[in-house]
XYZ file of C-alpha atoms in Angstrom:
672
model
C 77.882 25.957 19.667
C 77.358 22.967 21.756
C 74.775 20.745 21.064
C 73.983 20.210 24.162
C 71.645 21.433 26.978
C 72.494 22.848 30.004
C 70.859 20.048 32.678
C 73.265 17.462 29.839
C 76.281 19.868 30.226
C 75.712 19.492 34.688
C 75.706 16.263 34.293
C 78.315 15.431 31.808
C 80.652 18.050 33.983
C 79.903 16.147 37.375
C 80.509 12.784 35.176
C 83.811 13.991 33.443
C 85.382 15.261 37.169
C 84.196 12.327 38.524
C 85.611 10.151 36.293
C 89.085 12.602 36.130
C 89.102 11.190 40.721
C 88.764 8.315 39.849
C 91.293 7.922 37.452
C 93.474 9.608 39.691
C 92.345 6.517 42.757
C 93.553 4.131 39.988
C 96.199 5.172 39.054
C 97.279 5.611 42.603
C 96.250 2.204 43.588
C 98.094 0.089 41.157
C 101.051 2.766 42.398
C 100.616 1.296 45.823
C 99.730 -2.091 44.060
C 96.354 -2.036 43.615
C 93.803 -1.697 40.721
C 89.891 -1.747 40.290
C 88.021 -4.430 39.566
C 86.488 -3.760 35.340
C 83.231 -2.072 35.271
C 80.188 -2.902 34.206
C 78.393 -2.727 31.257
C 75.185 -2.360 30.188
C 74.046 -2.924 27.069
C 75.412 -1.101 23.806
C 73.606 1.450 22.977
C 73.166 4.202 19.100
C 75.351 1.201 17.818
C 78.036 2.464 20.089
C 77.861 6.502 19.294
C 80.211 7.320 22.304
C 78.401 10.842 21.181
C 75.397 8.871 23.073
C 77.624 6.598 25.391
C 75.130 6.265 28.351
C 72.006 7.954 26.907
C 68.615 5.344 27.779
C 66.185 5.791 24.119
C 63.159 6.098 25.132
C 61.792 2.336 24.901
C 64.206 1.150 27.115
C 63.409 3.636 30.002
C 60.226 1.885 31.906
C 62.606 -1.577 31.368
C 64.403 -3.658 33.193
C 68.132 -3.363 32.514
C 70.050 -6.390 32.035
C 73.825 -5.600 33.534
C 76.968 -7.648 31.751
C 79.668 -8.233 34.637
C 83.211 -9.543 33.886
C 85.323 -11.912 34.695
C 87.523 -10.729 37.842
C 90.949 -11.306 37.867
C 91.861 -14.131 41.141
C 88.634 -15.369 41.251
C 87.156 -17.451 43.621
C 89.549 -21.186 43.621
C 88.293 -24.464 45.084
C 86.073 -24.862 47.836
C 86.416 -20.920 47.953
C 83.000 -18.603 47.034
C 83.170 -14.279 46.270
C 80.075 -12.486 46.646
C 79.721 -10.420 43.804
C 77.550 -7.450 45.269
C 75.506 -4.964 42.875
C 75.549 -1.077 43.792
C 74.127 1.956 41.731
C 73.141 6.070 43.024
C 72.446 9.573 41.158
C 76.265 11.091 40.363
C 75.681 14.257 41.926
C 75.337 11.858 44.897
C 78.001 10.068 47.653
C 75.962 6.701 48.497
C 75.953 3.520 47.107
C 73.370 1.450 47.204
C 72.859 -2.365 46.630
C 71.554 -2.470 43.714
C 70.199 -6.185 44.208
C 70.701 -8.785 46.961
C 74.022 -10.587 46.767
C 75.134 -13.137 44.569
C 77.337 -15.756 45.799
C 79.887 -17.253 43.735
C 81.514 -20.712 44.388
C 84.327 -21.370 42.403
C 86.194 -22.892 40.328
C 85.016 -20.480 37.816
C 85.388 -22.399 34.735
C 82.105 -20.335 32.774
C 79.132 -18.718 32.900
C 80.997 -14.724 32.423
C 79.772 -12.332 31.249
C 77.834 -13.007 33.771
C 74.308 -11.227 33.223
C 72.589 -9.288 36.498
C 69.658 -7.246 36.057
C 69.074 -3.822 37.096
C 65.535 -3.589 37.523
C 63.376 -0.008 36.398
C 62.285 0.828 39.877
C 65.753 2.261 40.573
C 66.265 4.647 37.961
C 62.726 6.104 37.347
C 63.297 9.223 37.343
C 65.410 10.904 35.184
C 69.455 12.106 35.543
C 72.457 10.277 35.912
C 73.457 7.206 37.350
C 76.384 5.599 38.625
C 76.660 1.678 39.121
C 79.829 0.105 40.277
C 79.816 -3.423 41.576
C 81.975 -4.847 44.217
C 83.509 -8.823 45.045
C 84.381 -10.101 48.627
C 86.588 -12.727 48.868
C 85.964 -14.527 52.434
C 88.815 -13.048 53.844
C 87.216 -10.766 53.918
C 88.545 -8.657 51.538
C 86.972 -6.267 49.177
C 87.310 -5.350 45.410
C 85.224 -2.326 43.749
C 85.480 -1.461 39.584
C 85.580 1.368 37.463
C 82.186 3.041 37.578
C 80.037 2.832 34.679
C 77.221 5.403 34.103
C 74.076 6.365 32.105
C 71.196 8.800 31.759
C 67.834 8.980 31.747
C 66.439 11.577 29.344
C 62.265 12.108 30.183
C 61.970 15.861 29.432
C 60.714 16.556 25.572
C 62.541 19.241 23.973
C 61.831 22.757 23.964
C 61.595 21.187 27.937
C 57.029 20.395 26.381
C 56.558 23.754 25.751
C 54.586 23.910 22.316
C 57.657 25.383 19.531
C 56.506 28.281 17.083
C 55.508 27.967 14.002
C 57.744 26.942 10.628
C 57.144 29.350 8.288
C 57.555 29.661 4.799
C 61.398 30.231 3.421
C 59.746 31.431 0.094
C 58.192 34.379 -0.187
C 55.680 32.456 -3.067
C 54.122 29.975 -0.772
C 53.082 33.245 0.949
C 51.536 35.368 -2.036
C 50.027 32.556 -3.895
C 49.912 29.382 -1.602
C 51.226 26.107 -2.322
C 50.584 25.417 -6.012
C 50.500 22.104 -8.982
C 53.435 24.431 -10.792
C 55.599 25.010 -7.253
C 55.552 21.737 -6.574
C 56.910 20.561 -9.328
C 58.909 22.940 -9.647
C 61.223 22.649 -6.646
C 60.704 18.843 -5.710
C 58.247 19.974 -2.386
C 57.893 22.480 -0.434
C 60.651 23.726 1.851
C 60.153 24.671 5.701
C 62.270 26.644 7.940
C 62.012 26.054 12.376
C 62.673 28.069 14.072
C 65.263 28.214 17.133
C 63.601 26.700 20.386
C 65.061 25.971 23.916
C 67.418 23.069 25.205
C 68.270 22.088 21.609
C 70.720 19.284 21.364
C 72.285 16.849 19.532
C 70.434 14.012 17.211
C 67.247 16.002 17.685
C 64.733 15.653 15.158
C 61.569 16.315 13.961
C 57.938 15.357 13.092
C 56.336 16.913 10.032
C 52.379 17.105 9.441
C 50.110 18.237 6.768
C 46.799 18.225 7.159
C 43.495 19.673 6.251
C 41.236 22.674 9.045
C 39.723 20.550 11.339
C 41.833 17.304 11.839
C 43.983 16.053 13.769
C 47.225 14.608 12.565
C 47.739 11.326 13.684
C 50.284 9.871 10.549
C 53.817 12.745 10.185
C 54.516 13.340 7.025
C 57.883 13.804 7.179
C 60.448 12.822 9.500
C 63.984 13.088 10.359
C 66.169 15.608 10.926
C 67.061 18.869 10.145
C 69.440 20.481 9.209
C 72.059 22.817 8.944
C 70.148 25.688 7.552
C 67.278 24.450 9.777
C 64.838 23.780 7.012
C 62.956 21.002 5.865
C 61.459 19.612 2.565
C 58.469 18.097 2.695
C 58.109 15.637 -0.080
C 55.414 16.477 -3.071
C 52.944 12.926 -1.600
C 52.619 14.703 1.686
C 50.186 17.080 -0.431
C 48.605 14.886 -2.842
C 45.431 13.724 -0.533
C 44.177 16.966 0.820
C 41.273 18.621 -0.362
C 42.907 22.138 -2.133
C 41.597 25.215 0.121
C 43.283 25.938 3.289
C 46.163 23.750 5.273
C 47.905 23.089 8.033
C 51.205 22.577 8.386
C 52.618 21.413 12.500
C 55.665 19.688 13.991
C 56.880 17.974 16.755
C 60.070 17.646 18.084
C 61.663 13.873 18.970
C 65.457 14.273 21.333
C 67.902 11.539 20.208
C 66.212 9.577 23.332
C 62.689 9.049 21.804
C 61.148 11.363 23.920
C 58.365 13.864 21.779
C 57.372 17.581 22.394
C 54.396 18.738 22.387
C 52.783 19.725 18.616
C 53.991 22.930 17.839
C 51.385 25.459 16.775
C 50.120 25.712 13.246
C 50.937 27.341 10.042
C 48.817 28.044 7.654
C 48.562 28.519 4.262
C 46.049 27.459 0.298
C 46.488 25.394 -1.043
C 45.932 24.944 -5.238
C 46.356 22.051 -7.043
C 43.234 22.233 -9.486
C 41.838 24.713 -11.270
C 40.451 28.042 -9.568
C 37.140 29.142 -10.112
C 36.995 31.986 -12.549
C 35.352 35.429 -12.210
C 31.496 36.720 -12.113
C 29.899 33.999 -11.266
C 26.540 32.773 -11.728
C 24.375 35.333 -9.639
C 22.338 33.748 -7.428
C 19.049 32.508 -7.743
C 14.911 32.748 -5.558
C 12.639 30.586 -8.081
C 9.796 32.022 -5.478
C 9.514 35.445 -7.463
C 8.950 33.432 -10.318
C 5.568 33.973 -10.037
C 4.377 38.086 -9.710
C 8.987 39.222 -9.300
C 8.496 40.209 -5.319
C 9.517 37.723 -2.321
C 6.766 38.193 0.215
C 5.829 36.104 3.679
C 3.614 33.804 2.118
C 6.680 33.299 -0.015
C 8.632 32.290 3.775
C 8.983 30.246 6.948
C 11.257 30.182 9.345
C 13.925 28.309 8.415
C 12.928 29.265 4.243
C 15.210 26.050 3.076
C 16.167 26.056 -0.025
C 15.279 29.690 -0.598
C 18.209 30.910 -2.322
C 19.451 28.863 -5.229
C 23.009 28.154 -6.778
C 24.516 26.310 -9.555
C 27.856 25.056 -9.955
C 30.263 27.150 -11.113
C 33.185 26.667 -12.964
C 36.136 24.518 -11.658
C 34.030 24.024 -8.478
C 35.521 21.775 -5.679
C 34.427 19.229 -2.897
C 34.726 22.531 0.461
C 35.243 25.164 -1.816
C 32.873 27.596 1.434
C 29.993 29.524 -0.935
C 29.505 32.161 1.658
C 25.787 34.338 0.875
C 25.230 38.136 1.636
C 21.860 39.788 1.531
C 20.716 42.788 1.293
C 22.696 44.600 4.363
C 21.640 41.812 6.348
C 24.628 41.572 9.007
C 24.572 37.743 9.597
C 26.215 35.409 6.156
C 24.565 32.581 4.726
C 27.597 29.488 4.945
C 27.467 26.663 2.497
C 30.346 24.001 2.412
C 30.642 22.385 -1.140
C 29.805 18.010 -1.279
C 28.479 18.038 -4.414
C 30.780 19.846 -7.552
C 27.892 19.286 -9.781
C 25.096 20.114 -7.388
C 22.544 22.946 -7.442
C 22.983 24.558 -4.266
C 20.103 24.330 -1.969
C 20.496 27.869 0.834
C 18.289 28.664 3.992
C 17.851 32.058 4.678
C 16.516 31.932 8.526
C 13.819 34.861 8.275
C 14.390 36.169 11.894
C 18.314 36.885 11.647
C 18.913 37.795 7.722
C 15.693 38.750 5.722
C 13.950 40.500 8.716
C 16.810 43.498 9.492
C 17.820 43.303 5.195
C 14.154 44.277 4.944
C 14.313 46.431 8.199
C 11.717 49.525 8.701
C 10.563 49.641 4.927
C 6.763 50.439 4.522
C 6.695 49.343 0.705
C 8.793 47.211 -1.583
C 12.125 47.011 -1.239
C 14.679 45.891 -4.229
C 17.734 43.821 -2.570
C 21.065 42.133 -3.773
C 22.243 38.894 -3.133
C 24.943 37.906 -4.152
C 28.029 35.328 -2.784
C 31.655 34.297 -2.528
C 33.407 30.997 -2.825
C 36.197 31.011 -0.437
C 38.541 28.715 -1.026
C 41.646 28.872 0.888
C 43.253 32.192 1.238
C 41.449 33.098 -2.435
C 37.971 34.741 -2.760
C 35.599 34.727 -6.227
C 32.633 36.848 -6.833
C 29.270 35.909 -7.967
C 27.013 38.614 -9.837
C 24.619 40.571 -8.128
C 21.195 39.824 -8.134
C 18.903 42.091 -7.444
C 15.401 40.910 -5.578
C 12.120 42.557 -5.028
C 11.264 42.324 -0.909
C 7.566 43.313 0.657
C 7.270 42.266 3.902
C 5.471 45.165 5.331
C 1.434 44.497 7.341
C -0.239 46.693 8.456
C -1.642 46.125 11.997
C 0.362 45.420 14.990
C 3.509 43.697 14.693
C 2.845 39.720 14.491
C 5.264 38.278 17.077
C 5.498 34.666 15.679
C 5.566 36.757 11.532
C 7.607 35.239 9.629
C 3.779 32.663 10.804
C 0.616 34.466 8.823
C -1.493 34.142 12.008
C -1.205 37.228 14.557
C -1.965 36.790 18.021
C -1.764 40.649 18.331
C -4.861 41.393 16.193
C -8.046 41.169 18.733
C -10.112 38.130 17.759
C -13.794 37.995 16.257
C -17.044 36.633 18.781
C -20.260 35.188 17.157
C -23.888 35.562 17.716
C -26.827 34.590 16.517
C -30.077 36.722 16.774
C -31.726 34.931 19.202
C -28.289 32.729 22.000
C -27.238 33.594 24.683
C -24.207 31.450 24.397
C -20.986 33.425 23.183
C -19.925 31.850 19.315
C -22.571 29.103 18.918
C -25.876 29.307 16.571
C -28.587 26.549 17.761
C -31.547 26.558 15.667
C -33.694 29.062 16.703
C -31.000 31.453 15.076
C -31.503 29.503 11.438
C -32.998 31.203 8.531
C -31.991 34.778 11.314
C -29.081 37.293 10.516
C -25.282 36.612 12.705
C -23.460 39.374 14.462
C -19.264 39.442 14.513
C -17.705 42.608 16.270
C -14.536 42.313 16.915
C -12.342 45.024 18.694
C -10.321 47.270 15.996
C -7.310 46.605 15.562
C -3.770 49.047 16.575
C -2.946 50.893 14.422
C -4.493 51.551 11.405
C -3.413 53.505 8.167
C -4.010 54.359 5.895
C -5.414 52.296 2.227
C -6.250 49.153 4.301
C -8.276 46.557 4.021
C -10.541 43.568 6.898
C -11.718 40.049 5.296
C -14.213 37.920 6.986
C -13.551 34.075 6.711
C -15.866 32.132 7.594
C -14.762 28.056 7.415
C -11.835 29.092 5.825
C -9.690 31.234 4.148
C -12.459 30.672 0.491
C -15.085 31.387 2.143
C -15.184 35.230 2.435
C -17.892 36.584 3.753
C -17.592 40.259 4.176
C -15.222 42.823 3.389
C -14.373 46.072 5.291
C -12.419 49.342 3.638
C -10.778 51.177 4.461
C -10.587 50.824 7.803
C -11.742 53.273 9.950
C -12.815 55.018 12.813
C -9.938 54.743 16.222
C -7.692 51.269 17.534
C -9.466 50.477 20.250
C -13.198 50.812 19.177
C -15.911 47.930 18.634
C -16.536 47.309 14.922
C -19.748 45.390 14.187
C -19.750 42.813 11.045
C -23.360 41.867 9.869
C -24.622 38.390 8.016
C -26.834 37.198 6.004
C -27.751 33.884 7.139
C -27.334 33.384 3.035
C -24.345 33.716 2.956
C -23.632 30.801 5.820
C -26.464 28.378 5.137
C -24.192 26.035 2.624
C -21.229 26.230 4.242
C -19.597 22.709 6.624
C -21.562 22.729 9.311
C -18.855 21.356 12.247
C -18.650 22.483 16.318
C -15.199 24.009 15.567
C -16.059 26.694 12.735
C -13.603 28.880 12.370
C -13.985 32.354 12.045
C -10.823 35.292 11.085
C -10.707 38.119 10.101
C -7.657 38.831 7.957
C -6.324 42.756 7.962
C -3.794 43.943 4.990
C -2.806 46.041 2.198
C -6.706 47.342 0.241
C -4.222 48.395 -3.164
C -1.217 47.385 -4.538
C -2.294 43.367 -3.091
C 0.109 42.727 -0.104
C 1.205 41.067 2.786
C -1.592 39.763 5.331
C -2.881 38.253 8.090
C -4.883 36.914 10.140
C -6.530 36.936 13.821
C -5.888 33.999 15.482
C -9.702 32.024 13.973
C -12.093 31.763 17.537
C -13.677 28.579 16.900
C -18.129 28.935 16.609
C -19.466 25.572 17.337
C -23.476 25.880 14.273
C -23.987 21.902 14.444
C -27.734 23.157 16.786
C -28.109 24.873 13.209
C -25.983 24.050 10.376
C -26.221 20.174 9.671
C -22.578 18.780 9.351
C -21.726 17.995 5.774
C -21.796 14.342 4.840
C -21.052 13.466 0.972
C -24.389 13.234 -1.110
C -26.719 9.586 -2.687
C -25.845 9.385 -6.086
C -28.302 7.427 -7.899
C -25.725 5.466 -10.654
C -28.149 4.124 -13.207
C -29.714 8.111 -13.980
C -30.551 9.731 -16.979
C -30.514 12.853 -18.906
C -33.199 14.603 -18.664
C -33.903 17.113 -22.413
C -33.292 19.851 -19.850
C -29.320 18.008 -19.693
C -30.377 16.956 -15.645
C -30.255 13.462 -14.049
C -33.829 12.339 -13.766
C -34.778 8.663 -12.726
C -37.712 7.577 -15.838
C -39.450 4.538 -16.556
C -35.680 3.654 -19.106
C -33.538 3.541 -14.861
C -35.650 1.540 -12.673
C -34.330 -1.742 -11.873
C -35.773 -5.602 -12.725
C -38.654 -6.610 -12.884
C -40.378 -4.773 -9.179
C -38.312 -1.419 -10.679
C -35.988 -0.941 -8.137
C -33.769 2.581 -7.721
C -29.793 1.497 -7.841
C -28.656 4.708 -5.037
C -24.809 5.291 -4.077
C -23.681 6.545 -0.855
C -20.572 7.507 -1.415
C -17.402 6.753 1.342
C -17.335 9.959 4.222
C -13.848 9.780 5.739
C -12.242 11.482 8.886
C -17.029 11.894 9.374
C -18.013 8.521 10.121
C -16.087 6.064 10.743
C -18.291 2.422 11.137
C -20.423 1.306 13.947
C -22.596 4.450 13.390
C -26.991 3.709 12.362
C -28.015 6.244 9.713
C -31.377 7.155 9.013
C -32.921 8.013 5.260
C -35.442 10.283 4.833
C -37.447 9.575 1.273
C -39.165 11.912 -0.258
C -41.678 12.279 -3.481
C -42.425 15.428 -4.996
C -45.345 15.830 -8.101
C -43.068 19.114 -9.663
C -39.860 18.480 -10.824
C -38.582 21.903 -8.618
C -38.605 19.741 -5.238
C -41.745 21.833 -4.289
C -44.957 20.102 -3.665
C -44.736 16.788 -1.855
C -46.572 13.930 -2.212
C -47.774 11.293 0.791
C -45.608 11.252 3.759
C -42.114 10.767 4.386
C -40.758 7.129 3.667
C -38.485 6.601 6.612
C -35.459 3.360 6.662
C -32.122 2.769 9.193
C -28.462 0.819 7.695
C -26.143 0.982 10.187
C -22.727 0.501 8.489
C -19.333 -1.170 8.532
C -15.566 0.569 8.520
C -15.220 0.020 5.517
C -18.342 1.222 4.268
C -18.097 3.873 5.875
C -14.533 5.110 3.961
C -15.488 3.819 1.391
C -18.821 3.982 0.139
C -21.723 1.428 -0.551
C -24.758 0.756 -2.698
C -27.806 -0.817 -2.352
C -31.922 -0.509 -4.546
C -34.429 0.739 -2.666
C -38.544 -0.046 -3.456
C -41.588 -1.229 -3.579
C -41.766 0.767 -7.294
C -45.548 2.137 -5.843
C -44.498 3.462 -2.537
C -41.230 4.629 -3.488
C -41.184 5.881 -7.498
C -44.723 5.890 -8.131
C -46.664 8.621 -6.546
C -43.584 11.092 -9.195
C -46.081 11.410 -11.425
C -45.435 12.543 -14.950
C -42.564 15.214 -13.924
C -41.673 15.140 -10.916
C -38.537 14.317 -8.401
C -37.567 12.343 -5.565
C -35.699 13.844 -2.568
C -33.375 11.124 -0.047
C -31.227 12.084 2.789
C -29.758 11.154 5.427
C -28.990 11.764 8.945
C -26.003 10.199 11.023
C -26.648 9.350 14.573
C -24.218 11.125 15.900
C -24.215 13.443 18.335
C -23.221 16.484 16.610
C -26.030 14.965 13.418
C -24.417 15.235 10.250
C -26.407 14.727 7.497
C -26.361 14.215 3.501
C -29.735 14.712 1.030
C -30.152 15.202 -3.004
C -32.761 15.992 -4.740
C -33.776 14.144 -7.939
C -36.276 14.748 -10.939
C -37.908 11.626 -11.183
C -40.543 10.038 -12.552
C -43.409 6.481 -11.923
C -44.830 7.084 -15.508
C -45.208 7.320 -19.092
C -47.472 8.471 -21.705
C -50.696 5.604 -20.781
C -50.441 4.210 -17.884
C -47.625 3.701 -14.902
C -43.831 2.587 -16.379
C -43.360 -1.049 -17.785
C -40.670 -3.677 -15.967
C -37.398 -3.125 -16.749
C -35.463 -6.053 -18.565
C -32.542 -5.627 -16.557
C -31.235 -7.707 -13.542
C -31.889 -6.601 -10.369
C -27.801 -6.801 -8.305
C -28.821 -8.957 -5.517
C -32.048 -10.032 -3.106
C -34.278 -6.576 -4.329
C -35.068 -4.991 -2.449
C -33.225 -1.511 -0.147
C -31.103 -4.050 0.821
C -30.961 -2.814 4.799
């Protein structure tokens, strides 16, 4: 079989025919006493190998070519000048063209030959076979022609520039078991078979690339010729820097000129140089079910980061792919190993995996969880872990599940006994029942309950169990004032209810909270005043007695704790000090005492202390066993308030408390 392409065959056949004709003409000229001049000489390529005569290397096709002109016989003598003209033409053309301006060669010629002449690259910018000659014109107007030199410009990559078919693996053991270290050691590398391709030519070679899936090859693992059996052996070290798993092997054909063809399609094979995982692998774990053995909505969110954990398994490797199956969910969770010795944390999305796996279940659903490790085209299975899953929630479908707030549940409306504006309680409502109304949700099932909350999930103020009535009907909670009077106050107290199963307890969802303004009815609570020097009464309660008064002026030490988030600094606090003659604070004596203090930002966040007196006004009126109530209120809108009632005594048997030896801090007095 010829190693020449059809294109080369046509070009060389034409050149051969012309060469025979030229030789025939040369013989006729010699017989007639005329002979052609010696042919011009192009550069020597391929070490003069005649199999590739005239074939221009790829890197020299883009530069000017230096042509050597031999000295012709009977050249110009003294006071004569010969004219040299280099000419070229495509071999398929019959018309010669001048390659550059004529060169004057004065005689007598004593040196400078062979003469270098430049053939510009523009004359062979396109591919094909080209003829080259020169003529010499004497002053006597005689012209002699040289023999012809041919060269070939080939710019077409092998296989006509198309991607060749992928290589194959002659050894079926590689196909079945992959490439192992033992196989490479036993065979000294890996054999590849190269399929037949178009326009095969003498001198063709190839570059072979070995790389991991998802990477792009840059440096060939092998460059060389294809043997007579169309085989190539890749060396062992071609695989030494690759991670175990699927790898790609591709190649590029390279012709003698240096034209590189397109990458062949990838041949895929498994690489297993390290020990394989051993089955069964450890079962996955779901730590969030540790408390109750059941995964519920409260345990999850939309992403569920780290919901499933997998301990390091035997012979784990970087680049292993872990594929988790959750119940009947069609989608899988995948994780590419980067640290073989670390615990694996898998995110299991609710919408695409957890929800489809739970389906239409309305009770606890046992759910199997398992995974496989994929390394190349091999897989290794784990033990299964079966966990209980409960995602059922009574009521309408929550469009934002697993968010516990269900916008499809009807919201509540709050009304006071006298208020005319919904969701606002005023001072006139204080002490009276509060009404909370709502529309019953749809659908209503059996054994369900509604729980009403005021201000937060820790403050249960109503319960409706079982839920009876028809969807859409009005339902009303009536709250005694005592149920809310001690709860935090705000302009936006959240009031809401949850819906869930009564027994056994399961998932619950709440309606969107309704903000209720109770600031006019219930002052917003500030931190209660403290009395750092207080002693302990016989019943264990704190008391201000003769031993706790500070200094000779018998003052009272007071501390106001920090109120971060409520006070900012710059507010004026109004203090009210009321003495009582009974310890329960029901028998006031004298008018309340009032004083103000403007606080700094530091005092607002960290709190502050002061001494209060004089004794005769602030303590003595409490008598033998009375009490003191200290209240303070901010000048903010709405106002905020804190207060403390503490037992107090201004006298002892025989008279009023004597002066105390303990030194007063500061300058004495209230410090306001």
